[in-house]
């Protein structure tokens, strides 16, 4: 058995080499290319054409990042390999993330396929279709392949230093949810340690709530991303359980596109999408990831993108003490204890971080949403900065079923919420 | 274990299929660059997996764009196929631009290679290197190929409905400049008509000034883009000759990264770059192109991106009546005549457009730079919105040689300017 696995692995490697050669040959119209590149043991700042890391290591010389090589020590889980997730994965792969593991999880129905080797984890049930060709990353010849397989192949070819692990399942079923939780908790740099960051690049409400439930339970920091159904707005959001508002604390926020909302909400309508909006959202998401992991610049708790007006609001939100997710409330208590145990100055600084996420230009876009407003967030809408609006208002009854029973198949009661949130 | 064997077997089968496909494609000759999908005569809104335009045509149903199919009637020239230009070309290709022609010109030394057929025009002398792998688009197996060849192959495979024309030369030499001017003037939808838009995605000052000179002479609307040497800021700018400030009217504007400028300006230092910043700049550039061509949303005259603070300033600038480029001054006169000939209301509206590029959120970032400030722009810096700064101040003597003799090889006098502007 061990032998056959080894033989199969060798066969896969050989076929990948041949395929890369074949493709490069076709690209030059017959010549020879050699395919991909060899692995690189240690990132070097050397300025030579053959060094794929020279322009990244230059961030140190430029005074932006103090220790760029640290990028290799991080494991990031990406859930959803669609228009935003695939570009997010490509950017992180090109940045050289995850010497050990990166993760891509997906959100739909499909059977479990666990990879034998620890690699960048890809979770998606979906297949590549020609209808996806209006977004970056996938190519027409990949139509029919599963998104995770196609993505894994392309990404491994781009940077063989990054290791991949793919999962082709729906994280919202009970069984898969447990496995998902396990990979978040144990799939870090060293097996048994948690991942450093979870990125939500899914296209529906149920999957977002599932990630929120998992991260609240595990105290796992994550970033959410979304693009509107009309393709002209999007956002990213950083959620640190107990410290900033979780996805269940308040209705999800979206950047208003400032067009007639009635045209958006008709059911059964195919959502629009643009490579531009999705590329910008993936770009600001991965930029936030780099700033968070490599400790430079200001990490945004919320950054919106309104493509119609070129308007990019930022804000931050405290968690809701009345949040329906009990693990969120538990994390809030623990965060309070943590802050209380800090020396006075540090505690003030910690508070400051979430309250005054000021940029140095003194721009008045940053807003603070109070606890009081959050408490009432299912009724009156919180006092949000101009241009940001809630995606919907959760009716009290449904809110309970959403926040408490996310993992279970509460499909019926979520139906209209999901219709509204589809492709958010 | 059984699972991993099964997965490996599936992978082997998949690779064998892909390899067989690749080989048959090459046997056919690969002349159409395809293997991806067949050409589509007419864009359809039909919501089926096999329709690559369904999500774009949905922009009509969503009330964003009134006539999406019009995208096919436009010819766009892209100069420079690097970190921003390649992604820009990919986005436009996926959007289905240019039923007849799109153009990619590049900026460096190299010999002329004209393609036999009229296709998306690619101009670049540069070769793909592993050092480019920290940005989107190119892949390691393309190392050694010319950027235009590699890009053309990939783009044609992605969307065979777009036609390509590639040029592998330096637009700043006298001979190539004439050819470049000719393709701008005559390479539109119908041969003999001008292109609809020129996009500058070059990485140096001289190439930008050359594009500026050409567009001022031809009255050609263009958009400029740039990313800072430290990789954490960028911008796009719309230049309508006679109506908005040209590249010679004022020192080029950049978004300050708010870090020690001294660390940036050391010569001979390899510039840093990030796939995130370049992806965002390409995204906002192509979004502006779509808004401009398809007539939706607010087209930005200047949009900056400061990645450190997630700050996106916008502004607009009137042309400088004392501009050193005589064709800019000529275009200003013609624009004034055009506005004067308009009925009063329309004239006021036309004026309004450039002066009050207000978004509907009442945000105070939009700034107006006066003629007086522009006149003095080589000395005191114009009163710019917070966070925007000039890339450099042109010493009076050099300014003359730059503005008047751009096309000639004025290499020596431009040396220090170029060192500063390298990879802007």
PDB file of N, CA and C in Angstrom, chain A residues 11 16 18-19 22-23 26 28 49 51-52 55 61 94 130-131 133-135 138-140 152-153 157 166 258 266 270-273 276-277 287 291 298 300 305 307-308 310-312 360-361 363 386, chain B residues 7 11 16 18 22-23 25-26 49 51-52 55 61 94 129-131 133-135 138-140 145 153 157 258 266 270-273 276-277 287 291 298 300 305 307-308 310-312 360-361 363 386:
ATOM      1  N   UNK A  11       4.196   9.324 -10.082  1.00  0.00           N
ATOM      2  CA  UNK A  11       3.503   9.458 -11.357  1.00  0.00           C
ATOM      3  C   UNK A  11       2.891  10.867 -11.484  1.00  0.00           C
ATOM      4  N   UNK A  16       2.924  16.135 -13.899  1.00  0.00           N
ATOM      5  CA  UNK A  16       2.911  17.589 -13.726  1.00  0.00           C
ATOM      6  C   UNK A  16       4.071  18.229 -14.480  1.00  0.00           C
ATOM      7  N   UNK A  18       5.598  16.976 -17.140  1.00  0.00           N
ATOM      8  CA  UNK A  18       5.319  16.873 -18.579  1.00  0.00           C
ATOM      9  C   UNK A  18       4.309  17.906 -19.032  1.00  0.00           C
ATOM     10  N   UNK A  19       3.272  18.092 -18.178  1.00  0.00           N
ATOM     11  CA  UNK A  19       2.220  19.032 -18.525  1.00  0.00           C
ATOM     12  C   UNK A  19       2.763  20.462 -18.577  1.00  0.00           C
ATOM     13  N   UNK A  22       4.760  20.826 -21.670  1.00  0.00           N
ATOM     14  CA  UNK A  22       3.852  20.863 -22.817  1.00  0.00           C
ATOM     15  C   UNK A  22       3.266  22.271 -22.965  1.00  0.00           C
ATOM     16  N   UNK A  23       2.838  22.834 -21.819  1.00  0.00           N
ATOM     17  CA  UNK A  23       2.207  24.155 -21.851  1.00  0.00           C
ATOM     18  C   UNK A  23       3.186  25.243 -22.244  1.00  0.00           C
ATOM     19  N   UNK A  26       3.825  25.036 -25.906  1.00  0.00           N
ATOM     20  CA  UNK A  26       2.749  25.579 -26.700  1.00  0.00           C
ATOM     21  C   UNK A  26       2.785  27.113 -26.642  1.00  0.00           C
ATOM     22  N   UNK A  28       5.398  29.066 -26.427  1.00  0.00           N
ATOM     23  CA  UNK A  28       6.407  29.633 -27.324  1.00  0.00           C
ATOM     24  C   UNK A  28       6.195  29.178 -28.753  1.00  0.00           C
ATOM     25  N   UNK A  49      17.500  38.234 -11.674  1.00  0.00           N
ATOM     26  CA  UNK A  49      16.257  37.912 -12.377  1.00  0.00           C
ATOM     27  C   UNK A  49      15.656  36.579 -11.939  1.00  0.00           C
ATOM     28  N   UNK A  51      15.487  35.347  -8.964  1.00  0.00           N
ATOM     29  CA  UNK A  51      15.021  35.291  -7.576  1.00  0.00           C
ATOM     30  C   UNK A  51      13.571  35.766  -7.460  1.00  0.00           C
ATOM     31  N   UNK A  52      12.624  34.837  -7.223  1.00  0.00           N
ATOM     32  CA  UNK A  52      11.215  35.235  -7.149  1.00  0.00           C
ATOM     33  C   UNK A  52      10.877  36.053  -5.909  1.00  0.00           C
ATOM     34  N   UNK A  55      11.786  41.191  -4.970  1.00  0.00           N
ATOM     35  CA  UNK A  55      10.948  42.385  -4.857  1.00  0.00           C
ATOM     36  C   UNK A  55      10.164  42.420  -3.546  1.00  0.00           C
ATOM     37  N   UNK A  61      14.386  46.587   2.925  1.00  0.00           N
ATOM     38  CA  UNK A  61      15.290  47.705   2.603  1.00  0.00           C
ATOM     39  C   UNK A  61      14.524  49.024   2.537  1.00  0.00           C
ATOM     40  N   UNK A  94       1.926  33.912  -4.131  1.00  0.00           N
ATOM     41  CA  UNK A  94       3.017  34.677  -4.743  1.00  0.00           C
ATOM     42  C   UNK A  94       3.833  35.410  -3.685  1.00  0.00           C
ATOM     43  N   UNK A 130     -17.447  27.944 -17.518  1.00  0.00           N
ATOM     44  CA  UNK A 130     -17.164  29.099 -18.383  1.00  0.00           C
ATOM     45  C   UNK A 130     -17.799  30.374 -17.816  1.00  0.00           C
ATOM     46  N   UNK A 131     -18.912  30.201 -17.082  1.00  0.00           N
ATOM     47  CA  UNK A 131     -19.573  31.366 -16.475  1.00  0.00           C
ATOM     48  C   UNK A 131     -18.693  32.061 -15.442  1.00  0.00           C
ATOM     49  N   UNK A 133     -15.554  32.861 -16.099  1.00  0.00           N
ATOM     50  CA  UNK A 133     -14.434  33.460 -16.837  1.00  0.00           C
ATOM     51  C   UNK A 133     -14.418  34.979 -16.825  1.00  0.00           C
ATOM     52  N   UNK A 134     -15.466  35.602 -16.270  1.00  0.00           N
ATOM     53  CA  UNK A 134     -15.454  37.063 -16.163  1.00  0.00           C
ATOM     54  C   UNK A 134     -14.722  37.525 -14.908  1.00  0.00           C
ATOM     55  N   UNK A 135     -14.139  36.589 -14.165  1.00  0.00           N
ATOM     56  CA  UNK A 135     -13.321  36.933 -13.001  1.00  0.00           C
ATOM     57  C   UNK A 135     -11.909  36.407 -13.215  1.00  0.00           C
ATOM     58  N   UNK A 138      -9.235  31.511 -12.914  1.00  0.00           N
ATOM     59  CA  UNK A 138      -9.491  30.278 -13.654  1.00  0.00           C
ATOM     60  C   UNK A 138      -9.471  30.518 -15.160  1.00  0.00           C
ATOM     61  N   UNK A 139      -9.138  29.461 -15.914  1.00  0.00           N
ATOM     62  CA  UNK A 139      -9.059  29.591 -17.366  1.00  0.00           C
ATOM     63  C   UNK A 139      -9.999  28.585 -18.031  1.00  0.00           C
ATOM     64  N   UNK A 140     -10.415  28.899 -19.256  1.00  0.00           N
ATOM     65  CA  UNK A 140     -11.432  28.058 -19.915  1.00  0.00           C
ATOM     66  C   UNK A 140     -11.067  26.579 -19.995  1.00  0.00           C
ATOM     67  N   UNK A 152      -5.321  24.289  -6.916  1.00  0.00           N
ATOM     68  CA  UNK A 152      -4.127  23.686  -6.344  1.00  0.00           C
ATOM     69  C   UNK A 152      -3.041  23.523  -7.408  1.00  0.00           C
ATOM     70  N   UNK A 153      -3.446  23.029  -8.566  1.00  0.00           N
ATOM     71  CA  UNK A 153      -2.472  22.809  -9.627  1.00  0.00           C
ATOM     72  C   UNK A 153      -1.802  24.122 -10.043  1.00  0.00           C
ATOM     73  N   UNK A 157       2.147  25.342  -9.156  1.00  0.00           N
ATOM     74  CA  UNK A 157       3.029  25.667 -10.264  1.00  0.00           C
ATOM     75  C   UNK A 157       3.630  27.069 -10.093  1.00  0.00           C
ATOM     76  N   UNK A 166      -6.079  20.357   0.267  1.00  0.00           N
ATOM     77  CA  UNK A 166      -7.386  20.718  -0.298  1.00  0.00           C
ATOM     78  C   UNK A 166      -8.516  19.889   0.289  1.00  0.00           C
ATOM     79  N   UNK A 258     -25.524  53.032  -3.608  1.00  0.00           N
ATOM     80  CA  UNK A 258     -26.231  54.267  -3.911  1.00  0.00           C
ATOM     81  C   UNK A 258     -27.094  54.171  -5.170  1.00  0.00           C
ATOM     82  N   UNK A 266     -34.529  41.157  -6.203  1.00  0.00           N
ATOM     83  CA  UNK A 266     -35.414  40.193  -6.840  1.00  0.00           C
ATOM     84  C   UNK A 266     -34.793  38.813  -6.810  1.00  0.00           C
ATOM     85  N   UNK A 270     -29.720  36.129 -11.613  1.00  0.00           N
ATOM     86  CA  UNK A 270     -28.296  35.829 -11.621  1.00  0.00           C
ATOM     87  C   UNK A 270     -27.519  37.055 -11.170  1.00  0.00           C
ATOM     88  N   UNK A 271     -26.676  36.905 -10.152  1.00  0.00           N
ATOM     89  CA  UNK A 271     -25.902  38.032  -9.650  1.00  0.00           C
ATOM     90  C   UNK A 271     -24.881  38.461 -10.682  1.00  0.00           C
ATOM     91  N   UNK A 272     -24.614  39.762 -10.703  1.00  0.00           N
ATOM     92  CA  UNK A 272     -23.569  40.283 -11.589  1.00  0.00           C
ATOM     93  C   UNK A 272     -22.223  40.165 -10.882  1.00  0.00           C
ATOM     94  N   UNK A 273     -21.146  40.095 -11.637  1.00  0.00           N
ATOM     95  CA  UNK A 273     -19.813  40.177 -11.028  1.00  0.00           C
ATOM     96  C   UNK A 273     -18.831  40.769 -12.013  1.00  0.00           C
ATOM     97  N   UNK A 276     -12.857  43.494 -11.772  1.00  0.00           N
ATOM     98  CA  UNK A 276     -12.304  44.686 -11.145  1.00  0.00           C
ATOM     99  C   UNK A 276     -12.644  44.723  -9.658  1.00  0.00           C
ATOM    100  N   UNK A 277     -13.939  44.665  -9.344  1.00  0.00           N
ATOM    101  CA  UNK A 277     -14.379  44.741  -7.954  1.00  0.00           C
ATOM    102  C   UNK A 277     -13.804  43.588  -7.144  1.00  0.00           C
ATOM    103  N   UNK A 287      -3.831  42.601   1.482  1.00  0.00           N
ATOM    104  CA  UNK A 287      -3.010  43.678   2.052  1.00  0.00           C
ATOM    105  C   UNK A 287      -3.221  43.735   3.570  1.00  0.00           C
ATOM    106  N   UNK A 291      -0.441  43.127   6.506  1.00  0.00           N
ATOM    107  CA  UNK A 291      -0.216  44.111   7.569  1.00  0.00           C
ATOM    108  C   UNK A 291      -0.416  43.474   8.939  1.00  0.00           C
ATOM    109  N   UNK A 298      -1.529  50.301   9.225  1.00  0.00           N
ATOM    110  CA  UNK A 298      -2.714  50.228  10.070  1.00  0.00           C
ATOM    111  C   UNK A 298      -3.612  49.102   9.561  1.00  0.00           C
ATOM    112  N   UNK A 300      -7.034  47.425   9.091  1.00  0.00           N
ATOM    113  CA  UNK A 300      -8.410  47.931   9.112  1.00  0.00           C
ATOM    114  C   UNK A 300      -9.360  46.905   9.708  1.00  0.00           C
ATOM    115  N   UNK A 305     -15.745  49.324  -0.116  1.00  0.00           N
ATOM    116  CA  UNK A 305     -15.388  49.823  -1.452  1.00  0.00           C
ATOM    117  C   UNK A 305     -16.667  50.074  -2.231  1.00  0.00           C
ATOM    118  N   UNK A 307     -17.636  51.226  -5.714  1.00  0.00           N
ATOM    119  CA  UNK A 307     -16.999  51.444  -7.019  1.00  0.00           C
ATOM    120  C   UNK A 307     -17.666  52.562  -7.806  1.00  0.00           C
ATOM    121  N   UNK A 308     -18.960  52.818  -7.545  1.00  0.00           N
ATOM    122  CA  UNK A 308     -19.668  53.851  -8.299  1.00  0.00           C
ATOM    123  C   UNK A 308     -19.095  55.237  -7.990  1.00  0.00           C
ATOM    124  N   UNK A 310     -16.099  55.647  -6.053  1.00  0.00           N
ATOM    125  CA  UNK A 310     -14.718  55.522  -5.574  1.00  0.00           C
ATOM    126  C   UNK A 310     -14.592  56.020  -4.141  1.00  0.00           C
ATOM    127  N   UNK A 311     -15.368  55.392  -3.302  1.00  0.00           N
ATOM    128  CA  UNK A 311     -15.488  55.782  -1.895  1.00  0.00           C
ATOM    129  C   UNK A 311     -15.103  54.557  -1.056  1.00  0.00           C
ATOM    130  N   UNK A 312     -14.203  54.744  -0.089  1.00  0.00           N
ATOM    131  CA  UNK A 312     -13.655  53.625   0.681  1.00  0.00           C
ATOM    132  C   UNK A 312     -13.796  53.890   2.186  1.00  0.00           C
ATOM    133  N   UNK A 360      -3.537  58.768   9.872  1.00  0.00           N
ATOM    134  CA  UNK A 360      -2.810  59.968  10.233  1.00  0.00           C
ATOM    135  C   UNK A 360      -3.191  61.176   9.392  1.00  0.00           C
ATOM    136  N   UNK A 361      -4.197  61.007   8.564  1.00  0.00           N
ATOM    137  CA  UNK A 361      -4.609  62.136   7.733  1.00  0.00           C
ATOM    138  C   UNK A 361      -5.775  62.879   8.357  1.00  0.00           C
ATOM    139  N   UNK A 363      -8.805  61.944   8.616  1.00  0.00           N
ATOM    140  CA  UNK A 363     -10.032  61.843   7.833  1.00  0.00           C
ATOM    141  C   UNK A 363     -11.184  61.403   8.738  1.00  0.00           C
ATOM    142  N   UNK A 386     -21.371  57.478   6.970  1.00  0.00           N
ATOM    143  CA  UNK A 386     -22.048  57.688   5.692  1.00  0.00           C
ATOM    144  C   UNK A 386     -21.615  56.658   4.664  1.00  0.00           C
TER     145      UNK A 386
ATOM    146  N   UNK B   7      -7.489   9.576  -4.078  1.00  0.00           N
ATOM    147  CA  UNK B   7      -7.286  10.952  -4.501  1.00  0.00           C
ATOM    148  C   UNK B   7      -6.117  11.050  -5.488  1.00  0.00           C
ATOM    149  N   UNK B  11      -6.082  12.236  -9.342  1.00  0.00           N
ATOM    150  CA  UNK B  11      -5.154  13.271  -9.816  1.00  0.00           C
ATOM    151  C   UNK B  11      -4.397  12.785 -11.052  1.00  0.00           C
ATOM    152  N   UNK B  16      -3.497  13.052 -16.800  1.00  0.00           N
ATOM    153  CA  UNK B  16      -3.392  12.364 -18.088  1.00  0.00           C
ATOM    154  C   UNK B  16      -4.339  12.972 -19.110  1.00  0.00           C
ATOM    155  N   UNK B  18      -5.472  16.102 -19.052  1.00  0.00           N
ATOM    156  CA  UNK B  18      -4.973  17.429 -19.412  1.00  0.00           C
ATOM    157  C   UNK B  18      -3.803  17.346 -20.385  1.00  0.00           C
ATOM    158  N   UNK B  22      -3.511  18.860 -24.018  1.00  0.00           N
ATOM    159  CA  UNK B  22      -2.404  19.759 -24.384  1.00  0.00           C
ATOM    160  C   UNK B  22      -1.745  19.283 -25.672  1.00  0.00           C
ATOM    161  N   UNK B  23      -1.481  17.958 -25.727  1.00  0.00           N
ATOM    162  CA  UNK B  23      -0.749  17.413 -26.870  1.00  0.00           C
ATOM    163  C   UNK B  23      -1.572  17.517 -28.146  1.00  0.00           C
ATOM    164  N   UNK B  25      -3.857  19.703 -28.718  1.00  0.00           N
ATOM    165  CA  UNK B  25      -3.910  21.108 -29.042  1.00  0.00           C
ATOM    166  C   UNK B  25      -2.673  21.533 -29.838  1.00  0.00           C
ATOM    167  N   UNK B  26      -1.521  21.058 -29.363  1.00  0.00           N
ATOM    168  CA  UNK B  26      -0.276  21.436 -30.020  1.00  0.00           C
ATOM    169  C   UNK B  26      -0.200  20.821 -31.413  1.00  0.00           C
ATOM    170  N   UNK B  49     -24.208  27.724 -17.247  1.00  0.00           N
ATOM    171  CA  UNK B  49     -22.802  27.586 -16.850  1.00  0.00           C
ATOM    172  C   UNK B  49     -21.837  27.824 -18.002  1.00  0.00           C
ATOM    173  N   UNK B  51     -22.015  30.030 -20.352  1.00  0.00           N
ATOM    174  CA  UNK B  51     -21.986  31.391 -20.896  1.00  0.00           C
ATOM    175  C   UNK B  51     -20.992  32.272 -20.142  1.00  0.00           C
ATOM    176  N   UNK B  52     -19.842  32.601 -20.753  1.00  0.00           N
ATOM    177  CA  UNK B  52     -18.841  33.412 -20.041  1.00  0.00           C
ATOM    178  C   UNK B  52     -19.265  34.862 -19.819  1.00  0.00           C
ATOM    179  N   UNK B  55     -22.582  36.818 -16.165  1.00  0.00           N
ATOM    180  CA  UNK B  55     -22.411  37.659 -14.979  1.00  0.00           C
ATOM    181  C   UNK B  55     -22.132  39.121 -15.326  1.00  0.00           C
ATOM    182  N   UNK B  61     -29.433  43.982 -15.960  1.00  0.00           N
ATOM    183  CA  UNK B  61     -30.598  43.659 -15.124  1.00  0.00           C
ATOM    184  C   UNK B  61     -30.514  44.334 -13.766  1.00  0.00           C
ATOM    185  N   UNK B  94     -11.199  39.647 -19.881  1.00  0.00           N
ATOM    186  CA  UNK B  94     -12.300  38.884 -19.269  1.00  0.00           C
ATOM    187  C   UNK B  94     -13.624  39.642 -19.363  1.00  0.00           C
ATOM    188  N   UNK B 129      10.602  37.079 -16.089  1.00  0.00           N
ATOM    189  CA  UNK B 129      11.659  36.558 -15.226  1.00  0.00           C
ATOM    190  C   UNK B 129      11.035  35.982 -13.953  1.00  0.00           C
ATOM    191  N   UNK B 130      11.742  35.103 -13.286  1.00  0.00           N
ATOM    192  CA  UNK B 130      11.235  34.591 -12.006  1.00  0.00           C
ATOM    193  C   UNK B 130      11.040  35.736 -11.007  1.00  0.00           C
ATOM    194  N   UNK B 131      11.854  36.806 -11.156  1.00  0.00           N
ATOM    195  CA  UNK B 131      11.715  37.964 -10.264  1.00  0.00           C
ATOM    196  C   UNK B 131      10.367  38.656 -10.403  1.00  0.00           C
ATOM    197  N   UNK B 133       7.546  36.957 -10.320  1.00  0.00           N
ATOM    198  CA  UNK B 133       6.540  36.016  -9.802  1.00  0.00           C
ATOM    199  C   UNK B 133       5.851  36.486  -8.529  1.00  0.00           C
ATOM    200  N   UNK B 134       6.300  37.609  -7.951  1.00  0.00           N
ATOM    201  CA  UNK B 134       5.607  38.144  -6.768  1.00  0.00           C
ATOM    202  C   UNK B 134       4.418  39.011  -7.165  1.00  0.00           C
ATOM    203  N   UNK B 135       4.145  39.100  -8.466  1.00  0.00           N
ATOM    204  CA  UNK B 135       2.973  39.829  -8.939  1.00  0.00           C
ATOM    205  C   UNK B 135       2.060  38.861  -9.692  1.00  0.00           C
ATOM    206  N   UNK B 138       1.862  36.433 -14.719  1.00  0.00           N
ATOM    207  CA  UNK B 138       2.841  35.546 -15.348  1.00  0.00           C
ATOM    208  C   UNK B 138       3.151  34.346 -14.458  1.00  0.00           C
ATOM    209  N   UNK B 139       3.539  33.234 -15.108  1.00  0.00           N
ATOM    210  CA  UNK B 139       3.833  32.015 -14.356  1.00  0.00           C
ATOM    211  C   UNK B 139       5.271  31.569 -14.628  1.00  0.00           C
ATOM    212  N   UNK B 140       5.831  30.813 -13.688  1.00  0.00           N
ATOM    213  CA  UNK B 140       7.253  30.445 -13.801  1.00  0.00           C
ATOM    214  C   UNK B 140       7.624  29.767 -15.123  1.00  0.00           C
ATOM    215  N   UNK B 145      10.304  33.881 -21.901  1.00  0.00           N
ATOM    216  CA  UNK B 145       9.490  34.350 -23.029  1.00  0.00           C
ATOM    217  C   UNK B 145       9.404  35.874 -22.977  1.00  0.00           C
ATOM    218  N   UNK B 153      -0.564  34.979 -25.503  1.00  0.00           N
ATOM    219  CA  UNK B 153      -0.989  33.589 -25.479  1.00  0.00           C
ATOM    220  C   UNK B 153      -2.022  33.349 -24.368  1.00  0.00           C
ATOM    221  N   UNK B 157      -6.178  32.730 -24.896  1.00  0.00           N
ATOM    222  CA  UNK B 157      -6.753  31.499 -24.374  1.00  0.00           C
ATOM    223  C   UNK B 157      -7.933  31.803 -23.453  1.00  0.00           C
ATOM    224  N   UNK B 258       3.568  58.053   3.899  1.00  0.00           N
ATOM    225  CA  UNK B 258       3.708  58.485   5.277  1.00  0.00           C
ATOM    226  C   UNK B 258       4.828  57.767   6.022  1.00  0.00           C
ATOM    227  N   UNK B 266      17.260  56.145  -2.287  1.00  0.00           N
ATOM    228  CA  UNK B 266      18.629  55.703  -2.551  1.00  0.00           C
ATOM    229  C   UNK B 266      18.696  55.046  -3.915  1.00  0.00           C
ATOM    230  N   UNK B 270      16.875  47.972  -5.545  1.00  0.00           N
ATOM    231  CA  UNK B 270      15.800  47.235  -6.207  1.00  0.00           C
ATOM    232  C   UNK B 270      14.475  47.641  -5.592  1.00  0.00           C
ATOM    233  N   UNK B 271      13.538  48.099  -6.430  1.00  0.00           N
ATOM    234  CA  UNK B 271      12.238  48.522  -5.930  1.00  0.00           C
ATOM    235  C   UNK B 271      11.466  47.327  -5.394  1.00  0.00           C
ATOM    236  N   UNK B 272      10.670  47.601  -4.367  1.00  0.00           N
ATOM    237  CA  UNK B 272       9.807  46.553  -3.826  1.00  0.00           C
ATOM    238  C   UNK B 272       8.510  46.521  -4.626  1.00  0.00           C
ATOM    239  N   UNK B 273       7.836  45.389  -4.660  1.00  0.00           N
ATOM    240  CA  UNK B 273       6.498  45.340  -5.244  1.00  0.00           C
ATOM    241  C   UNK B 273       5.679  44.249  -4.583  1.00  0.00           C
ATOM    242  N   UNK B 276      -0.679  42.646  -4.096  1.00  0.00           N
ATOM    243  CA  UNK B 276      -1.855  43.296  -3.529  1.00  0.00           C
ATOM    244  C   UNK B 276      -2.007  44.718  -4.080  1.00  0.00           C
ATOM    245  N   UNK B 277      -0.957  45.535  -3.901  1.00  0.00           N
ATOM    246  CA  UNK B 277      -1.016  46.930  -4.341  1.00  0.00           C
ATOM    247  C   UNK B 277      -1.229  47.008  -5.852  1.00  0.00           C
ATOM    248  N   UNK B 287     -11.745  49.580 -13.455  1.00  0.00           N
ATOM    249  CA  UNK B 287     -13.078  50.030 -13.040  1.00  0.00           C
ATOM    250  C   UNK B 287     -13.352  51.419 -13.621  1.00  0.00           C
ATOM    251  N   UNK B 291     -16.281  52.487 -16.263  1.00  0.00           N
ATOM    252  CA  UNK B 291     -17.212  53.580 -15.981  1.00  0.00           C
ATOM    253  C   UNK B 291     -17.155  54.629 -17.088  1.00  0.00           C
ATOM    254  N   UNK B 298     -19.314  57.446 -11.137  1.00  0.00           N
ATOM    255  CA  UNK B 298     -18.513  58.659 -11.246  1.00  0.00           C
ATOM    256  C   UNK B 298     -17.109  58.276 -11.701  1.00  0.00           C
ATOM    257  N   UNK B 300     -13.326  58.886 -11.931  1.00  0.00           N
ATOM    258  CA  UNK B 300     -12.380  59.665 -11.119  1.00  0.00           C
ATOM    259  C   UNK B 300     -11.286  60.273 -11.988  1.00  0.00           C
ATOM    260  N   UNK B 305      -4.130  55.541  -3.662  1.00  0.00           N
ATOM    261  CA  UNK B 305      -4.276  54.411  -2.730  1.00  0.00           C
ATOM    262  C   UNK B 305      -3.073  54.380  -1.804  1.00  0.00           C
ATOM    263  N   UNK B 307      -1.763  52.228   1.031  1.00  0.00           N
ATOM    264  CA  UNK B 307      -2.023  50.912   1.629  1.00  0.00           C
ATOM    265  C   UNK B 307      -1.728  50.889   3.127  1.00  0.00           C
ATOM    266  N   UNK B 308      -0.812  51.740   3.585  1.00  0.00           N
ATOM    267  CA  UNK B 308      -0.465  51.741   5.011  1.00  0.00           C
ATOM    268  C   UNK B 308      -1.653  52.167   5.868  1.00  0.00           C
ATOM    269  N   UNK B 310      -4.930  52.619   4.466  1.00  0.00           N
ATOM    270  CA  UNK B 310      -6.186  52.372   3.753  1.00  0.00           C
ATOM    271  C   UNK B 310      -6.908  53.678   3.478  1.00  0.00           C
ATOM    272  N   UNK B 311      -6.197  54.552   2.803  1.00  0.00           N
ATOM    273  CA  UNK B 311      -6.668  55.900   2.525  1.00  0.00           C
ATOM    274  C   UNK B 311      -6.699  56.060   1.006  1.00  0.00           C
ATOM    275  N   UNK B 312      -7.834  56.535   0.456  1.00  0.00           N
ATOM    276  CA  UNK B 312      -8.027  56.609  -0.999  1.00  0.00           C
ATOM    277  C   UNK B 312      -8.457  58.015  -1.415  1.00  0.00           C
ATOM    278  N   UNK B 360     -21.567  61.405  -3.722  1.00  0.00           N
ATOM    279  CA  UNK B 360     -22.825  61.761  -3.086  1.00  0.00           C
ATOM    280  C   UNK B 360     -22.824  61.590  -1.579  1.00  0.00           C
ATOM    281  N   UNK B 361     -21.661  61.279  -1.043  1.00  0.00           N
ATOM    282  CA  UNK B 361     -21.580  61.114   0.409  1.00  0.00           C
ATOM    283  C   UNK B 361     -21.107  62.398   1.077  1.00  0.00           C
ATOM    284  N   UNK B 363     -18.173  63.652   1.055  1.00  0.00           N
ATOM    285  CA  UNK B 363     -16.863  63.508   1.691  1.00  0.00           C
ATOM    286  C   UNK B 363     -15.936  64.623   1.229  1.00  0.00           C
ATOM    287  N   UNK B 386      -4.951  66.481   1.590  1.00  0.00           N
ATOM    288  CA  UNK B 386      -4.100  65.777   2.539  1.00  0.00           C
ATOM    289  C   UNK B 386      -3.726  64.404   2.020  1.00  0.00           C
TER     290      UNK B 386
END
